[in-house]
PDB file of C-alpha atoms in Angstrom:
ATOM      1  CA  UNK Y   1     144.466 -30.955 -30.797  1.00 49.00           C
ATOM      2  CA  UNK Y   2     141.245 -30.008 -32.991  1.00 54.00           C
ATOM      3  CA  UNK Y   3     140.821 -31.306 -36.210  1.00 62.00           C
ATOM      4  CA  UNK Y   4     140.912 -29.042 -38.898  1.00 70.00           C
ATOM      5  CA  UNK Y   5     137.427 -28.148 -40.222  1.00 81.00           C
ATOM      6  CA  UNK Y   6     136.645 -29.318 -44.003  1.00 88.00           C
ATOM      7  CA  UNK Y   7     134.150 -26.428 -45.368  1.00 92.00           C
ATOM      8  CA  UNK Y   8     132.901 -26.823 -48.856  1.00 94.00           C
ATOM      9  CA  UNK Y   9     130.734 -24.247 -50.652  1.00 96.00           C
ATOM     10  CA  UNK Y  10     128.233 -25.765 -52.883  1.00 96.00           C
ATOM     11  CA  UNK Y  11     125.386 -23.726 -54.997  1.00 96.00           C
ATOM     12  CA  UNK Y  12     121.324 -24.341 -55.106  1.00 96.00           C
ATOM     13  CA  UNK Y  13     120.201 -21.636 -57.376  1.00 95.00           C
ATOM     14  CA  UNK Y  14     120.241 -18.101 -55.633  1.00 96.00           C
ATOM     15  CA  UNK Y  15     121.190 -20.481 -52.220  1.00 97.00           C
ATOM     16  CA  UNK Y  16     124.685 -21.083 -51.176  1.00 97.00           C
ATOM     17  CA  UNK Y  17     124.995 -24.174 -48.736  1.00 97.00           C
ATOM     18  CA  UNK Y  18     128.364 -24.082 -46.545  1.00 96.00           C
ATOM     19  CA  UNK Y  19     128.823 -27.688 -45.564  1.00 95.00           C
ATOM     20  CA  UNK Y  20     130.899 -27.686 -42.701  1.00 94.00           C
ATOM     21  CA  UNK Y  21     133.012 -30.646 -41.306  1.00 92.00           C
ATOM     22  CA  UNK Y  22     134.080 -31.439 -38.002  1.00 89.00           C
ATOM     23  CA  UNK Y  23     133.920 -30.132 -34.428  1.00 90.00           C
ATOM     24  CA  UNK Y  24     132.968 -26.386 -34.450  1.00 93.00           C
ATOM     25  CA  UNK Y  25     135.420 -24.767 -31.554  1.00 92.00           C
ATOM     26  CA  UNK Y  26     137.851 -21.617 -31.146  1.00 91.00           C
ATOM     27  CA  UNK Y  27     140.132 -23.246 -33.112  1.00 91.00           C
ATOM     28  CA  UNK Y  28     137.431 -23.365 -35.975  1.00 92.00           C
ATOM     29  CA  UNK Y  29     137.796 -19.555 -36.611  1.00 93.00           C
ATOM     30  CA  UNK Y  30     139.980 -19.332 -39.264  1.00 93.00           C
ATOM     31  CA  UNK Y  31     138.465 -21.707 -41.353  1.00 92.00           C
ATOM     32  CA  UNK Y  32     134.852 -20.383 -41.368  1.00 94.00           C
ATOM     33  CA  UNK Y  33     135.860 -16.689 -41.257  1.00 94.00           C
ATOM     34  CA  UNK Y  34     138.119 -17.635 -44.677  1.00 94.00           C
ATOM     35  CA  UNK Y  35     134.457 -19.192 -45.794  1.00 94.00           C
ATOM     36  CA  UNK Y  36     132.070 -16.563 -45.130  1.00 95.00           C
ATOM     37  CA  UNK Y  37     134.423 -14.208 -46.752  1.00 94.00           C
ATOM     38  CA  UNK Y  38     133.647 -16.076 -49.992  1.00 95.00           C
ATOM     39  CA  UNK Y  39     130.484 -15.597 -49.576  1.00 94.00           C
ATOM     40  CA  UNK Y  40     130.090 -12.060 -48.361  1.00 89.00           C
ATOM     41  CA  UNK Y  41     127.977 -11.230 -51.394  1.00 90.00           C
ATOM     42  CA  UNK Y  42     125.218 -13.672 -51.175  1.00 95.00           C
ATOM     43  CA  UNK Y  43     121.740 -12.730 -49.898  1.00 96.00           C
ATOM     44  CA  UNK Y  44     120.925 -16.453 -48.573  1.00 97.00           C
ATOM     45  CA  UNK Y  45     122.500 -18.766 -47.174  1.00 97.00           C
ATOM     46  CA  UNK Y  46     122.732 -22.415 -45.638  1.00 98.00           C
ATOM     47  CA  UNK Y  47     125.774 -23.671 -43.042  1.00 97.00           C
ATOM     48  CA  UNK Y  48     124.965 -27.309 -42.852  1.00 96.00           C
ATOM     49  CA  UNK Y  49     126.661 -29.056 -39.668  1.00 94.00           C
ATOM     50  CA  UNK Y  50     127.517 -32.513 -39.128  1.00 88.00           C
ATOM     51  CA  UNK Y  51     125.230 -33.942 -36.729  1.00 87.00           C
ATOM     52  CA  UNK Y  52     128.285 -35.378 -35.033  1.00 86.00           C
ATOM     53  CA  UNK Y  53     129.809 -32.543 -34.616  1.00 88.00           C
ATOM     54  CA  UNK Y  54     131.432 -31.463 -31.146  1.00 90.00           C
ATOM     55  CA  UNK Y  55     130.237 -27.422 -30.588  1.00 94.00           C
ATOM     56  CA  UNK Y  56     131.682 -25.520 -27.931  1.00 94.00           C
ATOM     57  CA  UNK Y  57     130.864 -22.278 -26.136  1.00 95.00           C
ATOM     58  CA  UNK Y  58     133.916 -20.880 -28.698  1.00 94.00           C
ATOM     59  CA  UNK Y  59     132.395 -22.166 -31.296  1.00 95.00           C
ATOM     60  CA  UNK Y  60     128.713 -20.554 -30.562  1.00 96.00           C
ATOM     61  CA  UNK Y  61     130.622 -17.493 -30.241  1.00 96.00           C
ATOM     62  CA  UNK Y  62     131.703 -18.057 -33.824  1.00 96.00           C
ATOM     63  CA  UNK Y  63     128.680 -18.713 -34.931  1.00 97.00           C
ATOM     64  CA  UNK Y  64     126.953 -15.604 -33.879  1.00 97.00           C
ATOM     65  CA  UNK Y  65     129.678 -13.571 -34.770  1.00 96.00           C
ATOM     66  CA  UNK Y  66     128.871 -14.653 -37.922  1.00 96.00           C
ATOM     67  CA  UNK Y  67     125.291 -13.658 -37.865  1.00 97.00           C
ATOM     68  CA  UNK Y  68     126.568 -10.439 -36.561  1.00 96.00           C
ATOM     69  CA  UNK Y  69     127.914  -9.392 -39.905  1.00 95.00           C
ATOM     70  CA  UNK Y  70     124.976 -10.907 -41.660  1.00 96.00           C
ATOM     71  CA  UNK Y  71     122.143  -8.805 -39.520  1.00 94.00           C
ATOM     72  CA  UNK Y  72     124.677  -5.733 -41.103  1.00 93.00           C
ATOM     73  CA  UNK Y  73     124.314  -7.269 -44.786  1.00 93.00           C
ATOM     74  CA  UNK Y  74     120.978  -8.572 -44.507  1.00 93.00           C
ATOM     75  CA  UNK Y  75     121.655 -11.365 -45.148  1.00 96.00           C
ATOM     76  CA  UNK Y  76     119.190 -14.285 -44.381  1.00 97.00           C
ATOM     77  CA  UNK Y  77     121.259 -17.580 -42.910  1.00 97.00           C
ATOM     78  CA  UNK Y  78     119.699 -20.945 -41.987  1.00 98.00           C
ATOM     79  CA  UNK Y  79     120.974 -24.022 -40.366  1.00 98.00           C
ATOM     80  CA  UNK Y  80     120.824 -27.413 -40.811  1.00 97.00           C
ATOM     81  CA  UNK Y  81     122.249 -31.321 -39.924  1.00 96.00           C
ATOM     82  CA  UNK Y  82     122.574 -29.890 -35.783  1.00 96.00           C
ATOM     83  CA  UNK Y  83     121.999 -32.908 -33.258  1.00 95.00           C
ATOM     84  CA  UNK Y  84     119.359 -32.306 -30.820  1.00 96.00           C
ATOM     85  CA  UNK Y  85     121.480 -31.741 -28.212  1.00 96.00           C
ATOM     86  CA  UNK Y  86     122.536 -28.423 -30.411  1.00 95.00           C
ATOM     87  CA  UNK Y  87     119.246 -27.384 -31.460  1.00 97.00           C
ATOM     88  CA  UNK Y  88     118.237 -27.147 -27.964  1.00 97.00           C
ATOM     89  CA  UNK Y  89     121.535 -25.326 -27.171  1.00 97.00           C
ATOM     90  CA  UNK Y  90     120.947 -23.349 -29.851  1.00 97.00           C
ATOM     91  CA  UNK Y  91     117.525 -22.007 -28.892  1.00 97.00           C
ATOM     92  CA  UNK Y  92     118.890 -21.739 -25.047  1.00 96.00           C
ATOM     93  CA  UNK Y  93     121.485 -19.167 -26.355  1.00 96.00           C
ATOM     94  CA  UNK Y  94     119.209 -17.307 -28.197  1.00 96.00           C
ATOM     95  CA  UNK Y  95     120.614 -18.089 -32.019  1.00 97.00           C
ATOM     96  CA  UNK Y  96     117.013 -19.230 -33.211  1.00 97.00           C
ATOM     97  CA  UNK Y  97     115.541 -15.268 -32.701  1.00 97.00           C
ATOM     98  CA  UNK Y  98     118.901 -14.597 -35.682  1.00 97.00           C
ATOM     99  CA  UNK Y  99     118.468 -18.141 -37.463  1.00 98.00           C
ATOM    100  CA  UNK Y 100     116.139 -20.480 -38.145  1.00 98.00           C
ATOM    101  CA  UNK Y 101     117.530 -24.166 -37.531  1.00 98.00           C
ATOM    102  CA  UNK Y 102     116.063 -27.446 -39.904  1.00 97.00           C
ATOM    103  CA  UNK Y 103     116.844 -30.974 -39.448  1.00 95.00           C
ATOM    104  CA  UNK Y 104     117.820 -31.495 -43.052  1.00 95.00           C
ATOM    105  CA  UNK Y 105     118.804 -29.495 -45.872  1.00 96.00           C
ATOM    106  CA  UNK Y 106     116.175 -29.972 -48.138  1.00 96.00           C
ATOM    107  CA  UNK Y 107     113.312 -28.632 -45.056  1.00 96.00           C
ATOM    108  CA  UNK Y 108     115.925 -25.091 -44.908  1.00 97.00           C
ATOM    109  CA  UNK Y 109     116.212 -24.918 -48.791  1.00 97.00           C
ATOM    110  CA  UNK Y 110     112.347 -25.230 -49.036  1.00 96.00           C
ATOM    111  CA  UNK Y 111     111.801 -22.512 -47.003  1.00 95.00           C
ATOM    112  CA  UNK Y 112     113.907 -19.861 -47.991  1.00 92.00           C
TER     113      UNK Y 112
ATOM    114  CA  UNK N   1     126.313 -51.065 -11.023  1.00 54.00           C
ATOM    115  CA  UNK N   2     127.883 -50.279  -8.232  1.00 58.00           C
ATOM    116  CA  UNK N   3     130.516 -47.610  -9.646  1.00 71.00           C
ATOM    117  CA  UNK N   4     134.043 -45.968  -8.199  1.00 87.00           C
ATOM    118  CA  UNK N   5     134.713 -42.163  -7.377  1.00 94.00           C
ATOM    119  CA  UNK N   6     136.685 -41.198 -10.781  1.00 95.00           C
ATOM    120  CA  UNK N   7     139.303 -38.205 -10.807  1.00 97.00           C
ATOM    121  CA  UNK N   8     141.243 -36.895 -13.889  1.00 98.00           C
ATOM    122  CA  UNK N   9     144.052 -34.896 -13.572  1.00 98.00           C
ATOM    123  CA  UNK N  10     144.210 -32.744 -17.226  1.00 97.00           C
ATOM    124  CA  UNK N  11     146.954 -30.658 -18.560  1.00 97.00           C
ATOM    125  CA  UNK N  12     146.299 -27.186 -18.765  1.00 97.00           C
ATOM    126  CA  UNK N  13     145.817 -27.053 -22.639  1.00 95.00           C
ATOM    127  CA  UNK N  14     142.830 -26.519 -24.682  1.00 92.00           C
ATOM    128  CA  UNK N  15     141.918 -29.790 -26.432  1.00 92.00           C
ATOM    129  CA  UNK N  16     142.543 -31.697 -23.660  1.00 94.00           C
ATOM    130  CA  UNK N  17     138.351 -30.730 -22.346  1.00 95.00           C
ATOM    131  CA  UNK N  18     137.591 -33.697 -24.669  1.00 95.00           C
ATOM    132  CA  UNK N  19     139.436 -36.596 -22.440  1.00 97.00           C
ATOM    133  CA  UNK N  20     136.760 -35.224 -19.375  1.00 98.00           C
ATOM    134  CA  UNK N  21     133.873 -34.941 -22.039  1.00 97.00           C
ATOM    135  CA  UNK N  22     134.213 -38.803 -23.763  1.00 97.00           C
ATOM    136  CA  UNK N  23     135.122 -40.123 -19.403  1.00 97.00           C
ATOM    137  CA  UNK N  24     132.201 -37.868 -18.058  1.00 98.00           C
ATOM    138  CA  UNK N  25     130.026 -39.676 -21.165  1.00 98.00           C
ATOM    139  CA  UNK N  26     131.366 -43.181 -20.383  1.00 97.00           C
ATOM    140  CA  UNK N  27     130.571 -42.998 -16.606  1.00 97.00           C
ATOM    141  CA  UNK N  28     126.488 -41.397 -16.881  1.00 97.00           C
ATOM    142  CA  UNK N  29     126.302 -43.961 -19.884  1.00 97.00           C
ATOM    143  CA  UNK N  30     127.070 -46.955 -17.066  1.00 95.00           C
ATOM    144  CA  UNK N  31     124.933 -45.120 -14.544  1.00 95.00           C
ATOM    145  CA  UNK N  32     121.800 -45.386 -17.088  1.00 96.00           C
ATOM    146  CA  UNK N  33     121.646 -41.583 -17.446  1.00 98.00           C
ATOM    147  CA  UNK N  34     119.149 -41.362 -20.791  1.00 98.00           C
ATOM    148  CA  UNK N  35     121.006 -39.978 -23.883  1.00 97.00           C
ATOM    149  CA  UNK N  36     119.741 -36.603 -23.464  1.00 97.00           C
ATOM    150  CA  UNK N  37     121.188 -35.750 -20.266  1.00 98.00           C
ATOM    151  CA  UNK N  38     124.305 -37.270 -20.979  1.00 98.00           C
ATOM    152  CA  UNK N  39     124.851 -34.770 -23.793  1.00 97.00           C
ATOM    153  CA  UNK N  40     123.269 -32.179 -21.287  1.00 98.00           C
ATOM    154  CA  UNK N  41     127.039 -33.677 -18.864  1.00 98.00           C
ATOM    155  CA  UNK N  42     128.951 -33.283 -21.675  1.00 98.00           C
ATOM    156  CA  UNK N  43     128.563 -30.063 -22.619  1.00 98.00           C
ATOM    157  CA  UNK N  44     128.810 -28.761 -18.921  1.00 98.00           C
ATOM    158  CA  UNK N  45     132.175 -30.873 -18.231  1.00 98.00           C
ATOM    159  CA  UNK N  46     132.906 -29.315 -21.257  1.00 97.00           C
ATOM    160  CA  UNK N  47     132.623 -25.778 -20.654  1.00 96.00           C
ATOM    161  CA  UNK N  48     133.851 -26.259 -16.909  1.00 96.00           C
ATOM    162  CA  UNK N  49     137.046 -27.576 -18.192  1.00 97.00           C
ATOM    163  CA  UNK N  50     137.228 -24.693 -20.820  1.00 95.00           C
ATOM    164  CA  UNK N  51     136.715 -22.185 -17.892  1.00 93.00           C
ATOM    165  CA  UNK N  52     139.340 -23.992 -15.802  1.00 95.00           C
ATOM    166  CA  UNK N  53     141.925 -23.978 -18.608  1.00 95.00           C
ATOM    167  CA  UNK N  54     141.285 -20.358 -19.565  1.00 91.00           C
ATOM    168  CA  UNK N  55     139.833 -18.276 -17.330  1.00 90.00           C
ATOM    169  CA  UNK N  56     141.178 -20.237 -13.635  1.00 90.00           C
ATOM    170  CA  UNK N  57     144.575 -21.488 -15.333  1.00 92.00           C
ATOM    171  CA  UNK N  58     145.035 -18.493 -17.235  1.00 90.00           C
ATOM    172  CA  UNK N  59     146.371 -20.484 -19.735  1.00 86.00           C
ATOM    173  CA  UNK N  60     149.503 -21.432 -17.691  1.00 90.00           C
ATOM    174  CA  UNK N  61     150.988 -24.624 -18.988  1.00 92.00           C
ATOM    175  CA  UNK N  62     152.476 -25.777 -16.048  1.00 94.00           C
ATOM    176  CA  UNK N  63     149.164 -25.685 -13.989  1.00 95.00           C
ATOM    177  CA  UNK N  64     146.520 -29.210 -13.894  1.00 96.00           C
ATOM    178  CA  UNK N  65     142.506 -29.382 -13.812  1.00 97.00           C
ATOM    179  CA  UNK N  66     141.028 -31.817 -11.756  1.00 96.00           C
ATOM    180  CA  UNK N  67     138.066 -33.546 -12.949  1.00 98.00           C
ATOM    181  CA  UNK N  68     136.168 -35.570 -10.104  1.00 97.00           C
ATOM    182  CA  UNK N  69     133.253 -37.596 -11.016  1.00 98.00           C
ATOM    183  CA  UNK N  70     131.073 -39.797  -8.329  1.00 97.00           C
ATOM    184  CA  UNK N  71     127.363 -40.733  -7.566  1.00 96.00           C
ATOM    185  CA  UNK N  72     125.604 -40.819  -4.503  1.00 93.00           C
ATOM    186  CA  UNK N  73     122.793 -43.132  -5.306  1.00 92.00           C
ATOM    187  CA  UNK N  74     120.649 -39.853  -7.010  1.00 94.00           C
ATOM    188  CA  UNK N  75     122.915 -38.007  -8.929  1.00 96.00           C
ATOM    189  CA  UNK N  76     126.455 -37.518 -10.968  1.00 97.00           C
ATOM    190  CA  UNK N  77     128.370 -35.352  -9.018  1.00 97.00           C
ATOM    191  CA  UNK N  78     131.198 -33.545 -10.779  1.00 98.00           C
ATOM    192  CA  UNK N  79     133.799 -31.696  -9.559  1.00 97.00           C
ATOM    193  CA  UNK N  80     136.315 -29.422 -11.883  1.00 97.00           C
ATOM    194  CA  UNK N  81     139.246 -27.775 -10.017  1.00 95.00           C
ATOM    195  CA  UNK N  82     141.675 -25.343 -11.140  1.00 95.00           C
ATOM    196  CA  UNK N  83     144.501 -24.209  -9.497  1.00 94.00           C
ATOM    197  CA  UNK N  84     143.938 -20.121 -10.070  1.00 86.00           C
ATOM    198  CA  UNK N  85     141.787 -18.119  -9.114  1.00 68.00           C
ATOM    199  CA  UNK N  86     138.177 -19.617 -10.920  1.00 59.00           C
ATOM    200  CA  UNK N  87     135.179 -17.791 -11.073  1.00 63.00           C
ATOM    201  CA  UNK N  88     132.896 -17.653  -7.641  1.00 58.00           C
ATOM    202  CA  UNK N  89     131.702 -14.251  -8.823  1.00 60.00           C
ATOM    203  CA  UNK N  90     127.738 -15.229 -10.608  1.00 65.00           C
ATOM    204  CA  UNK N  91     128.177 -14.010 -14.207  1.00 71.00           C
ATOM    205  CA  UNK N  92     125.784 -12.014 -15.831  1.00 79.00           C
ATOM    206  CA  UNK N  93     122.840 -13.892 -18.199  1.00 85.00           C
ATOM    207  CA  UNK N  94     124.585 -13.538 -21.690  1.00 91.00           C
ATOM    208  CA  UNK N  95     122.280 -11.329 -24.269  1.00 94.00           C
ATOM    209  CA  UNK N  96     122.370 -12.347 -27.698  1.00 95.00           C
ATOM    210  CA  UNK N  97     120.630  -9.301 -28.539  1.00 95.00           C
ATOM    211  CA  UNK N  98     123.147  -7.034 -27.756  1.00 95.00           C
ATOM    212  CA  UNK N  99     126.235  -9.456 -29.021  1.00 94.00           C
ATOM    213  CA  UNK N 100     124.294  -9.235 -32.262  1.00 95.00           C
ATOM    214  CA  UNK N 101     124.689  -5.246 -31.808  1.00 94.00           C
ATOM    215  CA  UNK N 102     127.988  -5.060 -30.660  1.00 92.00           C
ATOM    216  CA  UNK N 103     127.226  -4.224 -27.193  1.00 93.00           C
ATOM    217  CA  UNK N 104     128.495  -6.916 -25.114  1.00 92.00           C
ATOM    218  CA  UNK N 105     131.740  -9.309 -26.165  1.00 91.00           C
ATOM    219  CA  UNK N 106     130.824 -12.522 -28.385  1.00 89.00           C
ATOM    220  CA  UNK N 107     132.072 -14.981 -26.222  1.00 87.00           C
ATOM    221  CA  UNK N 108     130.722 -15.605 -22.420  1.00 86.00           C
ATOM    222  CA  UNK N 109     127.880 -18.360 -22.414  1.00 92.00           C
ATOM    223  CA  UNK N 110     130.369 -21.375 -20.679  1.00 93.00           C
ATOM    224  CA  UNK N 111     128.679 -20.629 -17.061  1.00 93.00           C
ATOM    225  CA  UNK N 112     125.411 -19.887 -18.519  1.00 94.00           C
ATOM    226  CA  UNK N 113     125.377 -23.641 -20.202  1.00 96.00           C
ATOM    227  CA  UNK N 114     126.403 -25.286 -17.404  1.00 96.00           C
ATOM    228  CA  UNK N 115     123.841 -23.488 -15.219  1.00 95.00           C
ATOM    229  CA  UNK N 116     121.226 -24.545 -17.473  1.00 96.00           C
ATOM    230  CA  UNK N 117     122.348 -27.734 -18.592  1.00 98.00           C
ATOM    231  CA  UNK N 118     123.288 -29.262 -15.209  1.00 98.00           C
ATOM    232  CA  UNK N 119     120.566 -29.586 -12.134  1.00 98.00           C
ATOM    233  CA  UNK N 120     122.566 -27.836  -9.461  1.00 97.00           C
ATOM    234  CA  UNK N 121     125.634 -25.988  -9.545  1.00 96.00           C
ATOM    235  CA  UNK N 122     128.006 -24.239  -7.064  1.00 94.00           C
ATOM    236  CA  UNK N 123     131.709 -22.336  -7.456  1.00 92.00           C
ATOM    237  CA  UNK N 124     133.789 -22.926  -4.309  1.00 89.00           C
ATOM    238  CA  UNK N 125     137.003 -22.477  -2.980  1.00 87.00           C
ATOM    239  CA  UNK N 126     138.810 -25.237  -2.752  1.00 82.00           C
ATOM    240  CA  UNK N 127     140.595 -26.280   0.377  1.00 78.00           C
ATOM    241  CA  UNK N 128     143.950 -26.464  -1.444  1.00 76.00           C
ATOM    242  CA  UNK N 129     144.707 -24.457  -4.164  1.00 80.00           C
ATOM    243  CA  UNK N 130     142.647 -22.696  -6.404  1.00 89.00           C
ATOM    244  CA  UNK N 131     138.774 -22.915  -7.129  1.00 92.00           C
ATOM    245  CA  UNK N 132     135.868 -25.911  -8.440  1.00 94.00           C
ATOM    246  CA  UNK N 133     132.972 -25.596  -9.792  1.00 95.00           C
ATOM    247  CA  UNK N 134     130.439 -28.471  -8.521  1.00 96.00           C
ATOM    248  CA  UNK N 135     127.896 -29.592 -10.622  1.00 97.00           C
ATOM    249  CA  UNK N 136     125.055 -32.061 -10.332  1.00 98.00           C
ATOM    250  CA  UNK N 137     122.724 -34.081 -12.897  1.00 98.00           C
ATOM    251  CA  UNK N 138     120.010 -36.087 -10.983  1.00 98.00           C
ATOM    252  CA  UNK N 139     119.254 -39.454 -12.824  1.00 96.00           C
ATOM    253  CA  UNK N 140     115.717 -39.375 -12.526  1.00 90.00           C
TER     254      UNK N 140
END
């Protein structure tokens, strides 16, 4: 019943941007674990939602799985494109103390 | 508008949280809820339905959630039943902290967003089978 997620990995010098399509859920696991296993080696990096995008409590849990492994790597993720709604979520949860969340892409690039 | 006690009754399969998420959207949008809260009832149908399914239903197939939705001239009450055994235990505050670390499983923040998204909450017994978790967003 959930869409497939569409992630594309695109390159901005030493920056790789994961744009990510679709509702992020349980179901969405395979499809950005696949991703961030491509990108395993990169120091900084950018998932950039779809402001439309439907995120569930499985799909947090995704999520900071994700930044999990990165706290191991030290790696340095950002986020960008989240609705409102999901920023707020986002800082209720706690992700903002492992992430910091832009509205656009171009505000996270700057700043890394 | 003067506007009817609503009740949905979902299929125990994941997926099927959306159908209470786009009715529970419909019905605050008609009641002149602002857009913020409605997103704030969205995500807690949401997650109420996800704990029904999963946790109450245990996944069984062959078991329904009940979605109730009515106002009483301050608020959107809604009502999600399963027919297991639910949660009426309070779950503890989820710590990203130590999910970051290891030390406490990933997943776990469906109570915790409906606690803070919605303005009153309560896990009951239901009179027939199984348990609901009530949940209120004021309008004003």
């Amino acid at each position: 019943m959930n869409k497939e997620n569409q992630i594309f990995l695109r390159k901005e010098g030493d920056i790789i941007i994961v744009d990510i399509k679709g509702d992020i859920t349980a179901q969405s696991e395979p499809f950005i674990f696949n991703a961030y296993q491509k990108i395993e080696d990169f120091e900084k990096i950018l998932f950039n939602f779809d402001e439309s995008a439907y995120i569930n409590s499985g799909g947090i849990a995704i999520i900071i799985f994700i930044l999990a492994k990165a706290s191991k790597k030290n790696q340095v993720i950002y986020m960008s494109g989240l609705s409102d709604h999901f920023k707020k979520i986002f800082h209720m949860v706690g992700i903002t103390k492992y992430s910091k969340i832009y509205s656009t892409e171009l505000e996270a690039l700057k700043d890394f | 508008m003067n506007i009817e006690e609503i009740t949905l009754i979902l299929p125990n399969k994941i997926g099927i949280e959306r159908v209470a998420r786009e009715c529970s959207s419909s019905y605050a949008k008609i009641l002149g809820f602002e857009a913020s809260k409605i997103e704030d009832i969205k995500t807690a149908v949401t997650e109420a339905c996800l704990n029904a399914i999963e946790h109450g239903n245990r996944g069984d197939i062959k078991a329904k959630v009940s979605v109730n939705m009515g106002f009483d001239g301050r608020g959107l009450i809604i009502s999600v039943r399963d027919e297991g055994k639910g949660i009426l235990h309070k779950v503890k505050k989820p710590n990203i902290d130590y999910k970051i670390k290891g030390l406490e499983k990933i997943r776990g923040f469906g109570i915790f967003l409906i606690e803070n998204l919605m303005d009153k909450v309560s896990f009951e017994k239901s009179d027939e089978n199984g348990h609901i978790v009530k949940m209120v967003k004021y309008l004003e």
